[in-house]
Tab-separated table of C-alpha atoms in Angstrom:
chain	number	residue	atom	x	y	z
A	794	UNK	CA	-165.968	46.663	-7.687
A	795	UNK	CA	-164.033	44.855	-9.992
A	796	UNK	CA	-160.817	43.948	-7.795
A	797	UNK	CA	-157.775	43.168	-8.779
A	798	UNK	CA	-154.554	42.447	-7.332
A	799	UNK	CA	-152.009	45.252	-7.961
A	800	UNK	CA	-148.160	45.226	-8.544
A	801	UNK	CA	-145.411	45.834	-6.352
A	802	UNK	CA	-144.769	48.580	-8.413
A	803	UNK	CA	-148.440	50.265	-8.720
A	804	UNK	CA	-148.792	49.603	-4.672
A	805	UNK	CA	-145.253	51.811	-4.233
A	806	UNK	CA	-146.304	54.837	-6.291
A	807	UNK	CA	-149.756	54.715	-4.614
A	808	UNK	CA	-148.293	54.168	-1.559
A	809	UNK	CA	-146.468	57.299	-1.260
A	810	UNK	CA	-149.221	59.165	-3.274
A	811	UNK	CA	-151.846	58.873	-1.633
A	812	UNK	CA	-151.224	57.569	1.897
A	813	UNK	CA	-152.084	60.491	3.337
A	814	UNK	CA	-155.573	60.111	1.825
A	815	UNK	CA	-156.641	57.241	3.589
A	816	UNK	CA	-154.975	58.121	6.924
A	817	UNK	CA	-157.687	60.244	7.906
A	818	UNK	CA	-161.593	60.523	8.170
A	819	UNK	CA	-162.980	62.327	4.806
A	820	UNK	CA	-165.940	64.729	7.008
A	821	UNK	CA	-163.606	67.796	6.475
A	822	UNK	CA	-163.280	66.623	3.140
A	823	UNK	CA	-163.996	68.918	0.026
A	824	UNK	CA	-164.082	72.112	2.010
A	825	UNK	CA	-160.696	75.053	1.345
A	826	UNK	CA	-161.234	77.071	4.531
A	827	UNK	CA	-161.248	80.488	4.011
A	828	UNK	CA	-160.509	80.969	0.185
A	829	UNK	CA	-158.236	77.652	0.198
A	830	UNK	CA	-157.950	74.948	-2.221
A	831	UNK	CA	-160.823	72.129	-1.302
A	832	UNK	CA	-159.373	68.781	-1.001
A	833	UNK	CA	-161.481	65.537	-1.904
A	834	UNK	CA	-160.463	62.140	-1.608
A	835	UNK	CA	-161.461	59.568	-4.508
A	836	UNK	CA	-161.322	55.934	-4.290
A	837	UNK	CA	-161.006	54.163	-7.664
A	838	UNK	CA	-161.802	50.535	-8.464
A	839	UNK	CA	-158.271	49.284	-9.996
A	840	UNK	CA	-156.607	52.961	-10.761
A	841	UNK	CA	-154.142	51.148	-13.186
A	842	UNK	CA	-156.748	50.044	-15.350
A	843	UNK	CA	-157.707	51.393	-18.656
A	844	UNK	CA	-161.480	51.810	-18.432
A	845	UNK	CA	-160.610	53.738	-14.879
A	846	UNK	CA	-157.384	55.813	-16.854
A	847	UNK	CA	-159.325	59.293	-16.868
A	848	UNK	CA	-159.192	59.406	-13.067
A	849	UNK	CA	-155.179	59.538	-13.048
A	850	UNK	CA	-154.734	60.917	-16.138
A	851	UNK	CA	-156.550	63.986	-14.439
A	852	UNK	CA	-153.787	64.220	-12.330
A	853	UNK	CA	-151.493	64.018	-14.577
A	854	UNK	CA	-152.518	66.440	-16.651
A	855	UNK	CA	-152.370	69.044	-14.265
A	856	UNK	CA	-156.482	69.477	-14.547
A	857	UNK	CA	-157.562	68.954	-10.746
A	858	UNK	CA	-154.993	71.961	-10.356
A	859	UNK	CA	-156.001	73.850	-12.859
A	860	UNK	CA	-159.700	73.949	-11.746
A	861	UNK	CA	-158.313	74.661	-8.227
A	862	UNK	CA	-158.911	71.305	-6.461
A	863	UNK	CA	-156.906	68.546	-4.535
A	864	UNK	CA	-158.206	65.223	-5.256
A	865	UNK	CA	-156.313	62.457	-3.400
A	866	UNK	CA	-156.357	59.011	-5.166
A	867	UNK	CA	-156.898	55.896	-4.129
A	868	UNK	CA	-157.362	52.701	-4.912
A	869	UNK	CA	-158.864	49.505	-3.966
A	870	UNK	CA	-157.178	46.382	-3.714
A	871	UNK	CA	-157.874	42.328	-4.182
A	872	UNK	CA	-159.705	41.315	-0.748
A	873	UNK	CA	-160.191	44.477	0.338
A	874	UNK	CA	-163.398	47.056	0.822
A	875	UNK	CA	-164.668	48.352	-2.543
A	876	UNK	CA	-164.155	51.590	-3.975
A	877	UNK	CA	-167.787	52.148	-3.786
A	878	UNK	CA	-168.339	50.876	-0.322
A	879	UNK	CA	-165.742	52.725	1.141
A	880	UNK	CA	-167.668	56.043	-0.500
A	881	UNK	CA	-171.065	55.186	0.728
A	882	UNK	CA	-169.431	54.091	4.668
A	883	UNK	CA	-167.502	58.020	4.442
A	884	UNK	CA	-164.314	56.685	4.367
A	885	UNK	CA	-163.605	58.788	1.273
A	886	UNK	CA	-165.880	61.356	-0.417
A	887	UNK	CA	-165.949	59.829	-3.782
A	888	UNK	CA	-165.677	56.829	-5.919
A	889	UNK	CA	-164.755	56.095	-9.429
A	890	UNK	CA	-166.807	52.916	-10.056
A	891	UNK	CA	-169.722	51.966	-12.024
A	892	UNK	CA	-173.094	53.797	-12.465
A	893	UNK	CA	-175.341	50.753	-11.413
A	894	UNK	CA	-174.246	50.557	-7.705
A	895	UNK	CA	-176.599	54.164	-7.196
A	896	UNK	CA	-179.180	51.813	-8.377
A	897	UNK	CA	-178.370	49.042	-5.797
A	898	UNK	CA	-177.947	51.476	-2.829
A	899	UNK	CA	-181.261	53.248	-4.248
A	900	UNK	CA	-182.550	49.267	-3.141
A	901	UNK	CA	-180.946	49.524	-0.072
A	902	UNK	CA	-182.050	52.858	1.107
A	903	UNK	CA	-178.826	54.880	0.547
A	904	UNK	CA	-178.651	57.984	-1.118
A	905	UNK	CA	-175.985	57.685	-3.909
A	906	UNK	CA	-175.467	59.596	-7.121
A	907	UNK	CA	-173.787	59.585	-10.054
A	908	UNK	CA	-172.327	63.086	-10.881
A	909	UNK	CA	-169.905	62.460	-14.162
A	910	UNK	CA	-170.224	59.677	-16.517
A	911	UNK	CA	-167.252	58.697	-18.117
A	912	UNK	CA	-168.034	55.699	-20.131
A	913	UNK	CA	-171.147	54.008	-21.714
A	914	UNK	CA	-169.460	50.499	-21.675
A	915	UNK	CA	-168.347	48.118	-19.087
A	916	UNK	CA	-165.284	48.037	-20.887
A	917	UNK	CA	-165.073	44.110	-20.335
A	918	UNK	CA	-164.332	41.431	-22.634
A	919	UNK	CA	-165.458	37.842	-22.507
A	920	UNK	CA	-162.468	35.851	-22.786
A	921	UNK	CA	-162.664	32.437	-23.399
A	922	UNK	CA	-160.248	29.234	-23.986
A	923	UNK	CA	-160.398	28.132	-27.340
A	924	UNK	CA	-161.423	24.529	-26.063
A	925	UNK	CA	-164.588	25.760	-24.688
A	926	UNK	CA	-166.467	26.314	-27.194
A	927	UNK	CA	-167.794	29.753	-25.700
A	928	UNK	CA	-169.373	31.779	-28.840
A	929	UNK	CA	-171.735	33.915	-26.691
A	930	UNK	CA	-173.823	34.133	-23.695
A	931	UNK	CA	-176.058	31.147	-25.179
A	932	UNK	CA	-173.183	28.699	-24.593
A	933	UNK	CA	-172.387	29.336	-21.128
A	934	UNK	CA	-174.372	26.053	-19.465
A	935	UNK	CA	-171.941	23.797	-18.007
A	936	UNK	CA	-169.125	26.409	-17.982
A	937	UNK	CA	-166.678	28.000	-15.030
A	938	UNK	CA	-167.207	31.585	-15.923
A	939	UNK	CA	-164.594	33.791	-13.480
A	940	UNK	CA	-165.244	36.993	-12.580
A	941	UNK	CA	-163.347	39.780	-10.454
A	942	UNK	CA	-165.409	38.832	-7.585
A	943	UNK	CA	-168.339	37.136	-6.178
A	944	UNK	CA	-170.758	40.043	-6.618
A	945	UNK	CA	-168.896	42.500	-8.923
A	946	UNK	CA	-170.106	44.156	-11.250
A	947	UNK	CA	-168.662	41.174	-13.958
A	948	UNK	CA	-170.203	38.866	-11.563
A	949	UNK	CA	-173.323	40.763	-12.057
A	950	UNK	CA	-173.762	41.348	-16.078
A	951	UNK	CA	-172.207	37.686	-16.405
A	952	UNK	CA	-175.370	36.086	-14.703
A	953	UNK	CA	-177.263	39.134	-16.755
A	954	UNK	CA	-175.613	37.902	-20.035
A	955	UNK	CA	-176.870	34.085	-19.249
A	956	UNK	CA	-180.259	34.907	-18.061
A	957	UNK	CA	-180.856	37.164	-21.387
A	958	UNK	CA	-180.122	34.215	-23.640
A	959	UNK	CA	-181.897	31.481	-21.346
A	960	UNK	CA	-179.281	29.927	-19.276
A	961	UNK	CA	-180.172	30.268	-15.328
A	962	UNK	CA	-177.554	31.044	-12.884
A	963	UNK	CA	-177.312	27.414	-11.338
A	964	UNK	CA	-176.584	26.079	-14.985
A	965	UNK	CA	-172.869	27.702	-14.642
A	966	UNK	CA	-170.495	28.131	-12.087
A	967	UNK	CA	-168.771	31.204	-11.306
A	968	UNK	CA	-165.514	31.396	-9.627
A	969	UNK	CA	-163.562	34.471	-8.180
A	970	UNK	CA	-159.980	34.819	-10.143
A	971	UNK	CA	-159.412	38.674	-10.217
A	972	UNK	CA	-157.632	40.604	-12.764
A	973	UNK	CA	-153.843	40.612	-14.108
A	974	UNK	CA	-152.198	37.922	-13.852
A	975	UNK	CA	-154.661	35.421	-11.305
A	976	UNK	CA	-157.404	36.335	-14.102
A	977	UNK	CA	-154.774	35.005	-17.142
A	978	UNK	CA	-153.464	32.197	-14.860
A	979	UNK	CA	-157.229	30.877	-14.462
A	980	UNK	CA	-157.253	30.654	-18.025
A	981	UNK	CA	-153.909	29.544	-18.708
A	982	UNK	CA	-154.288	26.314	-15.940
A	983	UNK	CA	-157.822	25.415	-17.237
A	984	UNK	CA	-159.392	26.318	-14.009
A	985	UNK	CA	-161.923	29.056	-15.885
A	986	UNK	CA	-163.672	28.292	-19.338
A	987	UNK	CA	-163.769	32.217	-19.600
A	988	UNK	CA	-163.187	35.059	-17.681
A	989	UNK	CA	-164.754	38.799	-18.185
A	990	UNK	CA	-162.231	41.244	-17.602
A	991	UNK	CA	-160.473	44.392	-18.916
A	992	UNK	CA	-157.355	46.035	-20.616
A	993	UNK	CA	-154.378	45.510	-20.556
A	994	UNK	CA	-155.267	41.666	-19.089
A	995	UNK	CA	-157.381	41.133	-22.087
A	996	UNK	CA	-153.923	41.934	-24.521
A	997	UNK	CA	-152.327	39.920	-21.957
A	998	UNK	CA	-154.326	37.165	-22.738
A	999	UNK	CA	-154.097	37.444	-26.563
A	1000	UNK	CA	-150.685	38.065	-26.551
A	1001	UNK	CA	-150.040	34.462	-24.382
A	1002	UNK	CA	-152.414	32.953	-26.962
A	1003	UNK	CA	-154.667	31.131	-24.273
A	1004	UNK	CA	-157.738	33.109	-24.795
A	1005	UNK	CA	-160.094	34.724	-27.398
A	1006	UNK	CA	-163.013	37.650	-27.277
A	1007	UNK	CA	-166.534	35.818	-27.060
A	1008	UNK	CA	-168.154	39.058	-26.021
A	1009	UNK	CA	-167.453	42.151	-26.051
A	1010	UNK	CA	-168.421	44.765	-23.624
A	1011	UNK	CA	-165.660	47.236	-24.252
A	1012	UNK	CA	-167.057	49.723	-26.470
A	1013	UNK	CA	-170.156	52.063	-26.556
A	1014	UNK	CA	-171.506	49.526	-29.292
A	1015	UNK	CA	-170.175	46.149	-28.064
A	1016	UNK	CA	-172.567	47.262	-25.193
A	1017	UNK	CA	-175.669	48.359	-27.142
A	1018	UNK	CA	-175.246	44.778	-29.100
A	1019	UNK	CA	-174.800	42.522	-26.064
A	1020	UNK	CA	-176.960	44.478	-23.606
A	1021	UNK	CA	-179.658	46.090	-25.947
A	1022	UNK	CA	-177.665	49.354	-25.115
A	1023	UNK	CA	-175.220	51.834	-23.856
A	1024	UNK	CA	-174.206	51.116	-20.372
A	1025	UNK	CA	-172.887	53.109	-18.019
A	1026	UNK	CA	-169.846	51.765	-16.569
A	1027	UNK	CA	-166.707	54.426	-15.221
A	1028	UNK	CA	-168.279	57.485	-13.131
A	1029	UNK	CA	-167.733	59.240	-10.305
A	1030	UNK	CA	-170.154	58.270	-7.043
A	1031	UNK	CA	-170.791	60.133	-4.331
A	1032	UNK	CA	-173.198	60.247	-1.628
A	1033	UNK	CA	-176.357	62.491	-1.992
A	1034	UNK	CA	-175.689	64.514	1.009
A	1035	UNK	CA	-171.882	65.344	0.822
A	1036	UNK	CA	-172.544	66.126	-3.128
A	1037	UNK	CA	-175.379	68.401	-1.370
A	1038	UNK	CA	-173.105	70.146	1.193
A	1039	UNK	CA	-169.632	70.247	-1.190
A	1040	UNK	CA	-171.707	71.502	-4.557
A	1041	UNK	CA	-168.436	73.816	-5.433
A	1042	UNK	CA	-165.848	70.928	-4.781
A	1043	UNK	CA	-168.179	68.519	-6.966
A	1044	UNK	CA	-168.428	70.906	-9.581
A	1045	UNK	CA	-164.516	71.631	-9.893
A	1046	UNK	CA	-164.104	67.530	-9.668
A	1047	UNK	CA	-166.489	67.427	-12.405
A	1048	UNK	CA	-165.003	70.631	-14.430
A	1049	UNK	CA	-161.186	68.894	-14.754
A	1050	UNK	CA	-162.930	65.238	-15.434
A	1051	UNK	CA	-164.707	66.909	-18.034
A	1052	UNK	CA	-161.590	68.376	-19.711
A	1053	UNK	CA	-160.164	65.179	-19.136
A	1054	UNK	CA	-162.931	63.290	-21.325
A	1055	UNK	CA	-162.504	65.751	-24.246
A	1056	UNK	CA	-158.742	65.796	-24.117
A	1057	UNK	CA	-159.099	62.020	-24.850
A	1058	UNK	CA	-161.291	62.279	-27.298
A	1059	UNK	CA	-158.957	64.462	-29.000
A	1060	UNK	CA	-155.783	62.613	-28.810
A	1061	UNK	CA	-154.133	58.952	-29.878
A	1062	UNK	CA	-153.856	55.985	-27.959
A	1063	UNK	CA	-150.085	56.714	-27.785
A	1064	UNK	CA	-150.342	60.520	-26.703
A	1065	UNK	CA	-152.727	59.146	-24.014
A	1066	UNK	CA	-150.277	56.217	-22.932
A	1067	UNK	CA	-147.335	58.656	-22.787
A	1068	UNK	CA	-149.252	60.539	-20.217
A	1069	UNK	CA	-149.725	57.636	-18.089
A	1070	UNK	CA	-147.529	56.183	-14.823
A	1071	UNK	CA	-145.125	53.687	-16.908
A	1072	UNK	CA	-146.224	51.105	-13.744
A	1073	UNK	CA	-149.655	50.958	-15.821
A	1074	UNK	CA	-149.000	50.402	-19.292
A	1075	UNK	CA	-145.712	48.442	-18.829
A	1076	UNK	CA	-145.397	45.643	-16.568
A	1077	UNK	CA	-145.047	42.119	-16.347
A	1078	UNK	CA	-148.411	41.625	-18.237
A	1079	UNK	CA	-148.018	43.975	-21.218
A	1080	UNK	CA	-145.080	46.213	-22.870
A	1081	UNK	CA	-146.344	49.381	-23.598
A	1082	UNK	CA	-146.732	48.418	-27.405
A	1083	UNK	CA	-149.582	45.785	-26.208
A	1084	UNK	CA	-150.953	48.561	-23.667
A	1085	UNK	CA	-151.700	51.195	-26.911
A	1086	UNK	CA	-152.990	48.511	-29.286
A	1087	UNK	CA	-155.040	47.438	-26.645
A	1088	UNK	CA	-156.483	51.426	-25.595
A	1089	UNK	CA	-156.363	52.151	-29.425
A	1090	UNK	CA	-158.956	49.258	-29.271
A	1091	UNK	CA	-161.146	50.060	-26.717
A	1092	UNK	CA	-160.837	54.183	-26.452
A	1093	UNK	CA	-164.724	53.613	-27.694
A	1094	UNK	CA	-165.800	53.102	-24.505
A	1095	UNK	CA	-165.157	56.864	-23.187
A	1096	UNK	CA	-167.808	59.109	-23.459
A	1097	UNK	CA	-166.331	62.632	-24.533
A	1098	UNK	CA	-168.423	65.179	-22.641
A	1099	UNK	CA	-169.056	63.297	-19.039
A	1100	UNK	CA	-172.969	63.050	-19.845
A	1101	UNK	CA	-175.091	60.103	-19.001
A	1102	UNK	CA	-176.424	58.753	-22.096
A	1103	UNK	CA	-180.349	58.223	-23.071
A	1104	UNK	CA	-180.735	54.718	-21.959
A	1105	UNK	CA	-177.847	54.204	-20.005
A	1106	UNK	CA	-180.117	53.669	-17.012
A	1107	UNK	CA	-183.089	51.530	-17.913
A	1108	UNK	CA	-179.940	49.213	-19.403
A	1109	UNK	CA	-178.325	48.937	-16.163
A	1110	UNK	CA	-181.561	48.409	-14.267
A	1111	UNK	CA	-182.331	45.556	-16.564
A	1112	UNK	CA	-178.912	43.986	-15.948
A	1113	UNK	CA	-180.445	44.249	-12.291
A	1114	UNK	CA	-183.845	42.871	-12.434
A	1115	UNK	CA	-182.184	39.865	-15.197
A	1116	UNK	CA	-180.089	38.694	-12.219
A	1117	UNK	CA	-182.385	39.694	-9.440
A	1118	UNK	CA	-180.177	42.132	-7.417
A	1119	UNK	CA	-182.680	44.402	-7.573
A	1120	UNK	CA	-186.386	43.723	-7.426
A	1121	UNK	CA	-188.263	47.374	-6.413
A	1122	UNK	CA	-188.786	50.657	-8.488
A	1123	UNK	CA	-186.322	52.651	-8.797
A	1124	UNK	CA	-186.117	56.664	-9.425
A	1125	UNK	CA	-183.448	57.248	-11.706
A	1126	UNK	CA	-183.593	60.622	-11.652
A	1127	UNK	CA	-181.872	60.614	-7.817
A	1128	UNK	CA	-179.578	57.894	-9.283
A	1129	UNK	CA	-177.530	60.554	-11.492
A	1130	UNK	CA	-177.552	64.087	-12.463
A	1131	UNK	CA	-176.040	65.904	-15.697
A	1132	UNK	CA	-175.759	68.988	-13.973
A	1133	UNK	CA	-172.449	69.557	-13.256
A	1134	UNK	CA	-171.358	67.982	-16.408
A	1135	UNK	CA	-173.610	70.384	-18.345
A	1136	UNK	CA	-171.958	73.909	-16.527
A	1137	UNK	CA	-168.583	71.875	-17.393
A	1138	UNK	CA	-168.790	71.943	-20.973
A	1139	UNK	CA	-170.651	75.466	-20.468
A	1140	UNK	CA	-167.931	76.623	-18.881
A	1141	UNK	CA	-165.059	75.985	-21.526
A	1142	UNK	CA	-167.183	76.190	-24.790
A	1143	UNK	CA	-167.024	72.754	-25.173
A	1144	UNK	CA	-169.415	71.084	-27.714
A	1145	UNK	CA	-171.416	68.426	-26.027
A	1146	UNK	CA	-172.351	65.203	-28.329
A	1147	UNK	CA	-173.635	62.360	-25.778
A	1148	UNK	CA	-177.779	62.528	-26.193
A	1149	UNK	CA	-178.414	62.914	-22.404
A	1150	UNK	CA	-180.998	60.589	-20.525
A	1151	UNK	CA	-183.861	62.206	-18.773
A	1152	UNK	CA	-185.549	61.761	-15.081
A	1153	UNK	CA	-186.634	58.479	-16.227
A	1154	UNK	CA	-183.552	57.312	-17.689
């Protein structure tokens, strides 16, 4: 979900990180042998973005190591099979995307679920021209509203947004401009009234002075204001079976995300930043100045302990049923599980804080 197209720069130091991840099919995937290291290979949705930051950062930290996994990282680009689809077809093991497609596979008859949440906010910002007139959701009739992608998960809680305050789907049109630059450009050349996107293209698009905040989705209560509560956006996905069959490789994936959510929690925008590939927070978009005004922004949006909040699901399922995507019960308690994240913070002593949703969401 959520494409975008990436830089030279960011496709280089995946490139030669991660190639090797890709090259092969992921069934051996998350098993070490005889007393070896397990190695699982994670898809992201836009690695260089800041609401998907704890998945590298991870890395970077030393923390997959540490809790004696290999995670190999990967990332989806503009065009090409999403993050999540790649996870559910075996083409990797996991995927850091958004809670809400175990809900749409649930629909579909695939067995998905979420094993770490890492954020109870899209982490998505309206943006919207000046000229438009765009105050909220309620103005958007008559408007070209872009989106990542036809049927992203912006696609999806735009049309959710409308249909909350009234205005029906064939009152606006959507149009597909991506992230980065393409999303800034649509802005810039008047083709898009608005466009929902993230950090750093949301600074971007402050800093150039062609675009404003109408809504925002970004933090834990941005969410609960626009979309009657928290909503779980950045997670790990994985399909029921493998998470069945690789319960030690999940838990160690889960064990240094974990870490990773309370070492952010603990630490500035700028200590996180400095941790970061420089390709992320500084490019042709954003110097890193924009990039830590922008995280020291939005850091609300990360949930400190990896639990999925009370609520999260019924919100996302309403965001569903609003737009129509999905139409039949669902069982939310095969949709996620706190489990893993609960022997995490068991495991180091680490104080839990997120109230955590039950079987029924």
């Amino acid at each position: 979900m959520l494409r975008r197209t990436l830089t030279a720069a960011i496709i280089t130091v995946l490139a030669l990180g991660t190639a090797t991840a890709c090259s092969s099919n992921s069934g051996s995937s998350g098993s070490s042998g005889s007393g070896g290291t397990p190695t699982v290979k994670l898809m992201v949705g836009g690695i260089d973005k800041q609401i998907y930051l704890p998945y590298q950062l991870a890395q970077n930290l030393g923390l997959y190591k540490k809790y004696g996994v290999k995670v190999q990282l990967s990332t989806e680009e503009n065009g090409g099979v999403g993050a999540e689809e790649a996870m559910a077809s075996g083409q990797v093991d996991m995927a850091g995307a958004w809670y809400n497609h175990t809900i749409e596979f649930q629909a579909k008859g695939k067995a998905v679920e979420d094993v770490v949440q890492l954020s109870g906010a899209p982490g998505e910002r309206e943006m919207c021209t000046k000229k438009s007139g765009v105050k909220s959701a309620a103005d958007f009739k008559g408007k070209t509203l872009g989106v990542t992608d036809l049927g992203s998960g912006t696609d999806t809680l735009t049309q959710s947004m409308a249909a909350a305050k009234g205005v029906k789907t064939n009152q606006f049109h959507r149009l597909a401009v991506g992230a980065g630059s393409t999303a800034v450009s649509a802005l810039q050349n008047g083709k898009a009234d608005c466009v929902m996107t993230t950090q750093p293209t949301v600074a971007a698009i402050e800093k150039k002075g062609v675009g404003a905040s109408a809504v925002d989705l970004a933090t834990t209560d941005g969410a609960k204001s626009a979309l009657g509560g928290a909503y779980p956006g950045a997670s790990v996905l994985a399909r029921s079976d493998w998470v069945n069959s690789h319960k030690d490789s999940v838990q160690r994936v889960v064990d240094a995300l974990v870490a990773t959510m309370h070492w952010i929690d603990k630490h500035s925008a700028a200590q996180i930043t400095d941790k970061l590939p420089a390709s992320f927070v500084q490019n042709q978009l954003v110097t890193k100045a924009d990039y830590i005004k922008a995280l020291d922004q939005d850091k609300g949006q990360f949930l400190p302990d990896g639990i999925m909040p009370a609520g999260g699901p019924k919100t996302a399922m309403a965001t569903e049923k609003l737009v129509g995507t999905v139409t039949t019960p669902v069982d939310f308690s095969k949709t996620f599980t706190n489990d893993f994240a609960v022997k995490a913070n068991k495991k180091e002593g680490f104080t839990t804080t997120t109230s955590p949703a039950g079987a029924d969401g």
